[in-house]
mmCIF file of C-alpha atoms in Angstrom:
data_model
loop_
_atom_site.group_PDB
_atom_site.id
_atom_site.type_symbol
_atom_site.label_atom_id
_atom_site.label_comp_id
_atom_site.label_asym_id
_atom_site.label_seq_id
_atom_site.Cartn_x
_atom_site.Cartn_y
_atom_site.Cartn_z
ATOM 1 C CA MET A 1197 -106.529 52.841 188.330
ATOM 2 C CA LYS A 1198 -108.667 51.103 185.719
ATOM 3 C CA PHE A 1199 -111.157 52.844 183.440
ATOM 4 C CA LEU A 1200 -114.678 51.817 182.427
ATOM 5 C CA LEU A 1201 -116.516 53.571 179.588
ATOM 6 C CA LEU A 1202 -120.289 53.825 179.867
ATOM 7 C CA PRO A 1203 -121.742 55.452 176.758
ATOM 8 C CA HIS A 1204 -124.287 58.181 177.356
ATOM 9 C CA LEU A 1205 -126.753 59.253 174.671
ATOM 10 C CA PRO A 1206 -128.623 62.359 175.829
ATOM 11 C CA ARG A 1207 -130.508 63.046 172.583
ATOM 12 C CA GLN A 1208 -133.120 60.683 171.238
ATOM 13 C CA ASP A 1209 -133.687 61.968 167.709
ATOM 14 C CA LYS A 1210 -131.980 58.977 166.075
ATOM 15 C CA PRO A 1211 -133.710 55.723 165.145
ATOM 16 C CA ASP A 1212 -133.260 52.815 167.524
ATOM 17 C CA ASP A 1213 -131.189 50.759 165.095
ATOM 18 C CA LEU A 1214 -128.629 53.555 164.775
ATOM 19 C CA GLN A 1215 -128.438 54.076 168.532
ATOM 20 C CA LEU A 1216 -127.826 50.360 169.086
ATOM 21 C CA LYS A 1217 -125.153 50.307 166.397
ATOM 22 C CA GLU A 1218 -123.429 53.273 168.033
ATOM 23 C CA LEU A 1219 -123.360 51.494 171.393
ATOM 24 C CA VAL A 1220 -121.437 48.657 169.746
ATOM 25 C CA ASP A 1221 -119.177 50.992 167.772
ATOM 26 C CA TYR A 1222 -118.257 52.915 170.936
ATOM 27 C CA ALA A 1223 -117.087 49.652 172.522
ATOM 28 C CA VAL A 1224 -114.723 48.964 169.636
ATOM 29 C CA LEU A 1225 -113.336 52.476 169.961
ATOM 30 C CA ALA A 1226 -113.057 52.109 173.734
ATOM 31 C CA GLU A 1227 -110.744 49.143 173.280
ATOM 32 C CA GLU A 1228 -108.671 51.074 170.733
ATOM 33 C CA TRP A 1229 -108.393 54.114 173.037
ATOM 34 C CA GLY A 1230 -107.211 52.038 175.978
ATOM 35 C CA PHE A 1231 -110.224 51.578 178.249
ATOM 36 C CA ASP A 1232 -110.017 48.536 180.505
ATOM 37 C CA ALA A 1233 -113.768 47.893 180.425
ATOM 38 C CA TYR A 1234 -116.981 48.868 178.661
ATOM 39 C CA GLY A 1235 -120.465 48.788 180.161
ATOM 40 C CA ILE A 1236 -124.030 48.536 178.898
ATOM 41 C CA GLY A 1237 -126.840 49.520 181.245
ATOM 42 C CA GLU A 1238 -130.199 47.776 181.370
ATOM 43 C CA ARG A 1239 -133.139 50.120 180.848
ATOM 44 C CA HIS A 1240 -136.657 49.255 179.752
ATOM 45 C CA ASP A 1241 -137.984 52.734 178.958
ATOM 46 C CA ARG A 1242 -136.967 55.915 177.190
ATOM 47 C CA PRO A 1243 -134.592 57.580 176.754
ATOM 48 C CA ALA A 1244 -132.417 54.434 176.698
ATOM 49 C CA VAL A 1245 -132.734 51.591 174.172
ATOM 50 C CA SER A 1246 -130.405 49.100 175.872
ATOM 51 C CA SER A 1247 -133.083 46.723 177.177
ATOM 52 C CA SER A 1248 -131.000 43.622 176.361
ATOM 53 C CA PRO A 1249 -127.385 43.969 177.585
ATOM 54 C CA PRO A 1250 -126.399 40.324 176.929
ATOM 55 C CA VAL A 1251 -127.336 40.656 173.246
ATOM 56 C CA LEU A 1252 -125.440 43.912 172.843
ATOM 57 C CA LEU A 1253 -122.428 42.659 174.778
ATOM 58 C CA SER A 1254 -122.313 39.451 172.721
ATOM 59 C CA ASN A 1255 -122.056 41.557 169.574
ATOM 60 C CA ILE A 1256 -119.326 43.590 171.255
ATOM 61 C CA ALA A 1257 -117.511 40.418 172.332
ATOM 62 C CA ALA A 1258 -117.332 39.343 168.685
ATOM 63 C CA ARG A 1259 -115.741 42.650 167.665
ATOM 64 C CA THR A 1260 -113.243 43.026 170.522
ATOM 65 C CA SER A 1261 -110.557 40.828 172.031
ATOM 66 C CA LYS A 1262 -109.417 42.100 175.434
ATOM 67 C CA ILE A 1263 -111.665 44.782 176.915
ATOM 68 C CA ARG A 1264 -113.776 43.566 179.839
ATOM 69 C CA LEU A 1265 -117.540 43.627 179.376
ATOM 70 C CA PHE A 1266 -119.697 45.049 182.161
ATOM 71 C CA THR A 1267 -123.408 45.297 182.746
ATOM 72 C CA ALA A 1268 -124.215 48.626 184.299
ATOM 73 C CA VAL A 1269 -126.529 47.621 185.751
ATOM 74 C CA THR A 1270 -128.362 44.302 185.520
ATOM 75 C CA THR A 1271 -131.723 44.714 187.240
ATOM 76 C CA LEU A 1272 -131.671 41.144 188.500
ATOM 77 C CA GLY A 1273 -134.809 41.513 190.598
ATOM 78 C CA MET A 1274 -136.835 42.047 187.407
ATOM 79 C CA LEU A 1275 -135.436 38.995 185.602
ATOM 80 C CA ASP A 1276 -136.000 35.262 185.673
ATOM 81 C CA PRO A 1277 -132.718 34.172 187.307
ATOM 82 C CA LEU A 1278 -132.450 30.965 185.243
ATOM 83 C CA ARG A 1279 -132.933 32.852 181.987
ATOM 84 C CA ALA A 1280 -130.471 35.523 183.151
ATOM 85 C CA PHE A 1281 -127.935 32.814 183.959
ATOM 86 C CA GLU A 1282 -128.340 31.224 180.516
ATOM 87 C CA ASP A 1283 -127.876 34.559 178.745
ATOM 88 C CA TYR A 1284 -124.867 35.652 180.753
ATOM 89 C CA SER A 1285 -123.192 32.256 180.857
ATOM 90 C CA THR A 1286 -123.473 32.135 177.076
ATOM 91 C CA LEU A 1287 -121.945 35.605 176.862
ATOM 92 C CA ASP A 1288 -119.202 34.600 179.292
ATOM 93 C CA ASN A 1289 -118.243 31.707 177.032
ATOM 94 C CA LEU A 1290 -118.393 33.732 173.826
ATOM 95 C CA SER A 1291 -116.214 36.467 175.336
ATOM 96 C CA GLY A 1292 -113.622 34.075 176.760
ATOM 97 C CA GLY A 1293 -114.435 35.003 180.350
ATOM 98 C CA ARG A 1294 -114.420 38.778 179.982
ATOM 99 C CA LEU A 1295 -117.744 39.362 181.763
ATOM 100 C CA ASP A 1296 -118.399 41.304 184.976
ATOM 101 C CA LEU A 1297 -121.910 41.948 186.290
ATOM 102 C CA ILE A 1298 -123.092 44.998 188.195
ATOM 103 C CA VAL A 1299 -126.460 44.204 189.744
ATOM 104 C CA ALA A 1300 -128.944 46.537 191.409
ATOM 105 C CA LYS A 1301 -132.624 46.885 192.072
ATOM 106 C CA GLY A 1302 -132.945 49.677 189.503
ATOM 107 C CA ALA A 1303 -133.888 53.292 190.049
ATOM 108 C CA TYR A 1304 -136.612 53.763 187.439
ATOM 109 C CA PRO A 1305 -140.184 53.050 188.610
ATOM 110 C CA ARG A 1306 -141.534 52.936 185.052
ATOM 111 C CA SER A 1307 -139.251 50.019 184.222
ATOM 112 C CA SER A 1308 -140.005 48.180 187.446
ATOM 113 C CA LYS A 1309 -143.743 48.428 186.859
ATOM 114 C CA LEU A 1310 -143.399 46.586 183.542
ATOM 115 C CA PHE A 1311 -142.141 43.516 185.421
ATOM 116 C CA GLY A 1312 -144.489 43.666 188.390
ATOM 117 C CA VAL A 1313 -141.793 44.929 190.731
ATOM 118 C CA THR A 1314 -142.879 47.393 193.386
ATOM 119 C CA PRO A 1315 -141.072 49.379 196.087
ATOM 120 C CA GLU A 1316 -142.450 46.847 198.559
ATOM 121 C CA ASN A 1317 -141.005 43.723 196.917
ATOM 122 C CA GLN A 1318 -137.965 44.973 194.973
ATOM 123 C CA TRP A 1319 -135.409 44.213 197.690
ATOM 124 C CA ASP A 1320 -136.719 40.742 198.410
ATOM 125 C CA LEU A 1321 -136.811 39.893 194.691
ATOM 126 C CA LEU A 1322 -133.274 41.132 194.128
ATOM 127 C CA GLN A 1323 -131.865 39.173 197.052
ATOM 128 C CA GLU A 1324 -133.686 35.939 196.191
ATOM 129 C CA ASN A 1325 -132.764 36.123 192.504
ATOM 130 C CA TYR A 1326 -129.160 36.928 193.387
ATOM 131 C CA ALA A 1327 -128.932 33.868 195.641
ATOM 132 C CA LEU A 1328 -130.342 31.591 192.945
ATOM 133 C CA PHE A 1329 -128.165 33.141 190.232
ATOM 134 C CA ARG A 1330 -125.070 32.444 192.323
ATOM 135 C CA ARG A 1331 -126.146 28.822 192.810
ATOM 136 C CA LEU A 1332 -126.769 28.378 189.096
ATOM 137 C CA TRP A 1333 -123.340 29.785 188.265
ATOM 138 C CA ALA A 1334 -121.504 27.571 190.760
ATOM 139 C CA GLU A 1335 -123.370 24.240 190.639
ATOM 140 C CA ASP A 1336 -124.159 21.636 187.992
ATOM 141 C CA ASP A 1337 -127.313 20.371 189.706
ATOM 142 C CA VAL A 1338 -129.613 22.869 191.402
ATOM 143 C CA THR A 1339 -132.714 22.281 193.478
ATOM 144 C CA TRP A 1340 -134.325 25.470 194.717
ATOM 145 C CA GLU A 1341 -137.580 26.304 196.433
ATOM 146 C CA GLY A 1342 -138.376 29.900 195.590
ATOM 147 C CA ARG A 1343 -140.287 32.001 198.075
ATOM 148 C CA LEU A 1344 -141.194 34.752 195.603
ATOM 149 C CA GLY A 1345 -140.400 33.335 192.202
ATOM 150 C CA ARG A 1346 -138.901 30.372 190.440
ATOM 151 C CA SER A 1347 -138.474 26.900 191.934
ATOM 152 C CA LEU A 1348 -136.194 24.247 190.415
ATOM 153 C CA GLU A 1349 -135.676 20.513 190.897
ATOM 154 C CA ASN A 1350 -132.421 18.867 189.801
ATOM 155 C CA ALA A 1351 -131.879 21.501 187.137
ATOM 156 C CA GLU A 1352 -128.672 21.413 185.093
ATOM 157 C CA PRO A 1353 -128.065 25.066 184.142
ATOM 158 C CA LEU A 1354 -126.473 25.293 180.704
ATOM 159 C CA PRO A 1355 -124.113 26.253 179.251
ATOM 160 C CA ARG A 1356 -121.612 25.975 182.060
ATOM 161 C CA PRO A 1357 -119.830 29.321 182.391
ATOM 162 C CA TYR A 1358 -116.285 30.023 181.262
ATOM 163 C CA GLN A 1359 -115.425 31.739 184.572
ATOM 164 C CA LYS A 1360 -115.894 29.497 187.567
ATOM 165 C CA ASN A 1361 -116.259 32.501 189.866
ATOM 166 C CA ILE A 1362 -117.792 35.519 188.220
ATOM 167 C CA ARG A 1363 -117.274 38.889 189.845
ATOM 168 C CA ILE A 1364 -120.606 40.492 190.730
ATOM 169 C CA TRP A 1365 -120.532 44.135 191.734
ATOM 170 C CA HIS A 1366 -123.432 45.798 193.549
ATOM 171 C CA GLY A 1367 -124.434 49.167 192.184
ATOM 172 C CA SER A 1368 -125.739 51.914 194.421
ATOM 173 C CA GLY A 1369 -126.333 55.625 194.282
ATOM 174 C CA SER A 1370 -127.222 56.223 197.902
ATOM 175 C CA SER A 1371 -128.657 53.013 199.346
ATOM 176 C CA THR A 1372 -126.844 51.702 202.400
ATOM 177 C CA GLY A 1373 -128.921 48.550 201.916
ATOM 178 C CA SER A 1374 -127.096 47.860 198.638
ATOM 179 C CA ALA A 1375 -123.742 48.560 200.268
ATOM 180 C CA ASP A 1376 -124.556 46.222 203.150
ATOM 181 C CA PHE A 1377 -125.735 43.508 200.738
ATOM 182 C CA ALA A 1378 -122.445 43.724 198.819
ATOM 183 C CA ALA A 1379 -120.419 43.652 202.031
ATOM 184 C CA ARG A 1380 -122.307 40.644 203.416
ATOM 185 C CA HIS A 1381 -121.411 38.566 200.359
ATOM 186 C CA GLY A 1382 -117.840 39.844 200.090
ATOM 187 C CA ASP A 1383 -118.651 41.388 196.712
ATOM 188 C CA PRO A 1384 -117.335 44.683 195.328
ATOM 189 C CA LEU A 1385 -119.357 47.905 195.432
ATOM 190 C CA PHE A 1386 -119.880 50.222 192.488
ATOM 191 C CA SER A 1387 -120.973 53.685 193.605
ATOM 192 C CA SER A 1388 -122.716 55.603 190.846
ATOM 193 C CA ASN A 1389 -121.205 58.836 192.191
ATOM 194 C CA GLY A 1390 -123.519 60.693 189.871
ATOM 195 C CA SER A 1391 -125.406 63.945 190.199
ATOM 196 C CA GLY A 1392 -125.056 64.540 193.948
ATOM 197 C CA PRO A 1393 -122.226 66.040 196.028
ATOM 198 C CA ILE A 1394 -119.125 63.959 196.685
ATOM 199 C CA ASP A 1395 -119.632 63.545 200.426
ATOM 200 C CA ARG A 1396 -122.887 61.679 199.810
ATOM 201 C CA TYR A 1397 -121.029 58.921 197.982
ATOM 202 C CA ALA A 1398 -118.098 58.962 200.383
ATOM 203 C CA LYS A 1399 -120.465 58.114 203.247
ATOM 204 C CA LEU A 1400 -121.868 55.188 201.257
ATOM 205 C CA ILE A 1401 -118.407 53.789 200.502
ATOM 206 C CA HIS A 1402 -117.212 54.208 204.095
ATOM 207 C CA HIS A 1403 -120.311 52.328 205.248
ATOM 208 C CA TYR A 1404 -119.535 49.529 202.785
ATOM 209 C CA ARG A 1405 -115.970 49.174 204.034
ATOM 210 C CA GLU A 1406 -117.064 49.098 207.671
ATOM 211 C CA ARG A 1407 -119.710 46.458 206.999
ATOM 212 C CA TYR A 1408 -117.330 44.434 204.831
ATOM 213 C CA ALA A 1409 -114.964 44.028 207.764
ATOM 214 C CA SER A 1410 -117.770 43.450 210.262
ATOM 215 C CA TYR A 1411 -118.975 40.455 208.221
ATOM 216 C CA GLY A 1412 -115.577 38.862 208.706
ATOM 217 C CA HIS A 1413 -114.061 39.570 205.290
ATOM 218 C CA ASP A 1414 -110.467 40.690 204.916
ATOM 219 C CA PRO A 1415 -110.789 44.478 204.510
ATOM 220 C CA ARG A 1416 -107.854 44.465 202.109
ATOM 221 C CA ARG A 1417 -110.036 42.560 199.637
ATOM 222 C CA ALA A 1418 -112.805 45.175 199.584
ATOM 223 C CA LEU A 1419 -113.060 46.515 196.038
ATOM 224 C CA VAL A 1420 -114.740 49.770 195.034
ATOM 225 C CA GLY A 1421 -115.627 51.298 191.706
ATOM 226 C CA ALA A 1422 -116.943 54.831 191.322
ATOM 227 C CA GLY A 1423 -118.799 56.668 188.622
ATOM 228 C CA THR A 1424 -118.646 60.213 187.388
ATOM 229 C CA ALA A 1425 -121.312 62.580 186.140
ATOM 230 C CA GLY A 1426 -119.396 62.945 182.874
ATOM 231 C CA TYR A 1427 -116.049 63.841 181.368
ATOM 232 C CA PHE A 1428 -114.729 66.478 179.000
ATOM 233 C CA GLY A 1429 -111.087 67.488 178.967
ATOM 234 C CA ALA A 1430 -109.397 70.215 176.951
ATOM 235 C CA ARG A 1431 -106.059 72.009 176.992
ATOM 236 C CA THR A 1432 -107.395 74.791 179.203
ATOM 237 C CA SER A 1433 -110.242 75.087 181.669
ATOM 238 C CA GLN A 1434 -111.811 77.865 179.600
ATOM 239 C CA GLU A 1435 -111.887 75.690 176.474
ATOM 240 C CA ALA A 1436 -113.358 72.772 178.383
ATOM 241 C CA VAL A 1437 -116.166 74.773 180.012
ATOM 242 C CA ALA A 1438 -117.099 76.518 176.768
ATOM 243 C CA ALA A 1439 -117.337 73.224 174.882
ATOM 244 C CA TYR A 1440 -119.155 71.448 177.698
ATOM 245 C CA ARG A 1441 -121.784 74.131 178.389
ATOM 246 C CA PRO A 1442 -124.207 73.044 175.595
ATOM 247 C CA VAL A 1443 -123.636 69.423 176.617
ATOM 248 C CA PHE A 1444 -124.727 70.220 180.171
ATOM 249 C CA GLU A 1445 -127.778 72.158 178.989
ATOM 250 C CA ALA A 1446 -128.898 69.261 176.784
ATOM 251 C CA ARG A 1447 -128.264 66.801 179.598
ATOM 252 C CA LEU A 1448 -130.287 68.928 182.007
ATOM 253 C CA ALA A 1449 -133.244 69.101 179.607
ATOM 254 C CA VAL A 1450 -133.315 65.304 179.181
ATOM 255 C CA ASN A 1451 -132.919 64.736 182.917
ATOM 256 C CA ARG A 1452 -135.847 66.970 183.800
ATOM 257 C CA THR A 1453 -138.014 65.406 181.101
ATOM 258 C CA PHE A 1454 -137.343 61.718 181.742
ATOM 259 C CA ASP A 1455 -135.737 61.289 185.163
ATOM 260 C CA GLY A 1456 -137.699 63.680 187.348
ATOM 261 C CA GLY A 1457 -135.022 66.327 187.673
ATOM 262 C CA SER A 1458 -132.402 64.485 189.702
ATOM 263 C CA ILE A 1459 -129.789 67.057 188.631
ATOM 264 C CA LYS A 1460 -130.149 69.905 191.131
ATOM 265 C CA TYR A 1461 -127.677 72.324 189.550
ATOM 266 C CA ASP A 1462 -128.833 75.076 187.188
ATOM 267 C CA THR A 1463 -125.476 76.221 185.823
ATOM 268 C CA VAL A 1464 -122.564 74.370 184.348
ATOM 269 C CA GLU A 1465 -120.214 76.145 186.760
ATOM 270 C CA ASP A 1466 -122.066 74.780 189.812
ATOM 271 C CA TRP A 1467 -122.249 71.343 188.186
ATOM 272 C CA ILE A 1468 -118.479 71.265 187.656
ATOM 273 C CA GLU A 1469 -117.663 72.604 191.133
ATOM 274 C CA HIS A 1470 -120.014 70.461 193.207
ATOM 275 C CA SER A 1471 -120.636 67.199 191.341
ATOM 276 C CA SER A 1472 -118.275 64.428 190.271
ATOM 277 C CA VAL A 1473 -118.180 65.603 186.636
ATOM 278 C CA LEU A 1474 -114.636 65.822 185.258
ATOM 279 C CA VAL A 1475 -114.436 68.955 183.119
ATOM 280 C CA GLY A 1476 -111.296 71.008 182.766
ATOM 281 C CA SER A 1477 -107.630 70.839 181.866
ATOM 282 C CA PRO A 1478 -105.673 67.579 182.285
ATOM 283 C CA GLN A 1479 -104.114 68.767 185.540
ATOM 284 C CA GLN A 1480 -107.483 69.840 186.965
ATOM 285 C CA ILE A 1481 -108.999 66.451 186.157
ATOM 286 C CA ILE A 1482 -106.034 64.567 187.614
ATOM 287 C CA GLU A 1483 -106.297 66.556 190.850
ATOM 288 C CA LYS A 1484 -110.055 66.006 191.096
ATOM 289 C CA VAL A 1485 -109.777 62.237 190.592
ATOM 290 C CA ILE A 1486 -106.949 61.968 193.123
ATOM 291 C CA GLY A 1487 -109.030 63.991 195.578
ATOM 292 C CA GLN A 1488 -111.983 61.644 195.100
ATOM 293 C CA HIS A 1489 -109.676 58.657 195.529
ATOM 294 C CA GLN A 1490 -108.585 59.969 198.910
ATOM 295 C CA GLU A 1491 -112.249 59.692 199.965
ATOM 296 C CA PHE A 1492 -113.253 56.531 198.095
ATOM 297 C CA GLY A 1493 -110.132 54.400 197.665
ATOM 298 C CA HIS A 1494 -111.661 53.231 194.385
ATOM 299 C CA GLU A 1495 -109.754 51.192 191.804
ATOM 300 C CA LEU A 1496 -112.175 51.419 188.884
ATOM 301 C CA LEU A 1497 -113.379 54.749 187.478
ATOM 302 C CA HIS A 1498 -116.337 55.047 185.134
ATOM 303 C CA LEU A 1499 -116.203 57.723 182.460
ATOM 304 C CA HIS A 1500 -118.669 58.831 179.857
ATOM 305 C CA VAL A 1501 -118.595 61.535 177.235
ATOM 306 C CA ASP A 1502 -121.938 63.015 176.215
ATOM 307 C CA GLY A 1503 -121.144 62.520 172.571
ATOM 308 C CA GLU A 1504 -124.415 63.475 170.925
ATOM 309 C CA ILE A 1505 -123.894 67.234 171.260
ATOM 310 C CA LEU A 1506 -120.175 67.191 170.560
ATOM 311 C CA SER A 1507 -118.781 66.820 167.085
ATOM 312 C CA ARG A 1508 -117.006 63.574 166.286
ATOM 313 C CA ASP A 1509 -113.697 65.458 166.247
ATOM 314 C CA GLN A 1510 -114.369 66.830 169.751
ATOM 315 C CA TYR A 1511 -115.387 63.397 171.023
ATOM 316 C CA ASP A 1512 -112.265 61.744 169.674
ATOM 317 C CA ALA A 1513 -109.963 64.545 170.779
ATOM 318 C CA THR A 1514 -111.105 64.606 174.395
ATOM 319 C CA LEU A 1515 -110.682 60.842 174.818
ATOM 320 C CA GLU A 1516 -107.306 60.928 173.094
ATOM 321 C CA LEU A 1517 -106.297 63.685 175.534
ATOM 322 C CA PHE A 1518 -107.450 61.529 178.449
ATOM 323 C CA PHE A 1519 -105.331 58.560 177.441
ATOM 324 C CA ASP A 1520 -102.352 60.659 176.341
ATOM 325 C CA GLU A 1521 -102.048 62.907 179.405
ATOM 326 C CA ILE A 1522 -104.481 61.933 182.182
ATOM 327 C CA ALA A 1523 -104.726 58.139 182.318
ATOM 328 C CA PRO A 1524 -100.948 57.507 182.490
ATOM 329 C CA VAL A 1525 -100.648 59.742 185.561
ATOM 330 C CA LEU A 1526 -103.666 58.187 187.309
ATOM 331 C CA ARG A 1527 -102.446 54.662 186.573
ATOM 332 C CA ARG A 1528 -99.050 55.515 188.026
ATOM 333 C CA GLU A 1529 -100.300 57.420 191.067
ATOM 334 C CA LEU A 1530 -103.277 55.157 191.869
ATOM 335 C CA PRO A 1531 -102.268 51.533 191.264
ATOM 336 C CA SER A 1532 -105.069 48.959 191.212
ATOM 337 C CA ARG A 1533 -105.694 45.255 190.975
ATOM 338 C CA ALA A 1534 -106.338 43.516 187.680
ATOM 339 C CA LEU A 1535 -109.995 43.432 186.681
ATOM 340 C CA ASP A 1536 -109.811 39.770 185.705
ATOM 341 C CA GLY A 1537 -108.911 38.810 189.263
ATOM 342 C CA SER A 1538 -105.438 37.567 188.332
ATOM 343 C CA SER A 1539 -103.738 39.884 190.825
#
């Protein structure tokens, strides 16, 4: 199994420049700890400040050497596909081909409204922009008649990307439409596997695999990534729950203020038992991930530590515990393909 770190900043009492700096600093640490990949999400409203993933990831590319760089997600339906290509092709070159994209329509109506995207046109915009983006990545001369947006005539998209074939994942929390779209194009699926119960995400992934095969793709090539609602490991379950309780309470307050209360659990105990969050001893976390893998068959696991409530010592210690005692077992028990596509 491979591991992707997505930083999560639940408190917003720091200035924007410090938050942005921390996003870059976490990436450097992620490479040192042993993560395979690091992701920056695209958000255009509070509480997040990461409205420009290619800028942040370019800074990260300059300070790292091997960790893969993910967008999580790129809201491609909101973007000019030519401009998005230019930004990400530039990043791909600067990083030496370490870029993966996760694209999705986006789940935040406030952000969509800023770009004139509505529930009625979001799917059509995403699919049209995706098709053009793929053409721009693959071809040196592009003529395109847009139905909803940009048209091009004999355009030479520059710079030409470092990776001839970029891997584009399709992110989804519950949308079978996203899973079907990924399957149709033979692309991988990234299930957010967030605040809901596990069986909700298992149904989505099973649907993806069925549709992948029905579109004529080799089912052995289907690739799945899965998220978690968070991670905190400690030597004992009791230590982990006690340390994580204030983290959950802060997370819940932010969620109900900014995201409409998508977290439906009122206690940390229910959250740990019923959601995908990984909180407990190393053995408990190993067993939970292996249990999820039996349902998902995923090869990439997203982790995040809600570091704003924890002390720096707690933050460092829990990730060191993960890579000392948890990751080696999961990598041995759940082998996966290389993220760079080499195997």
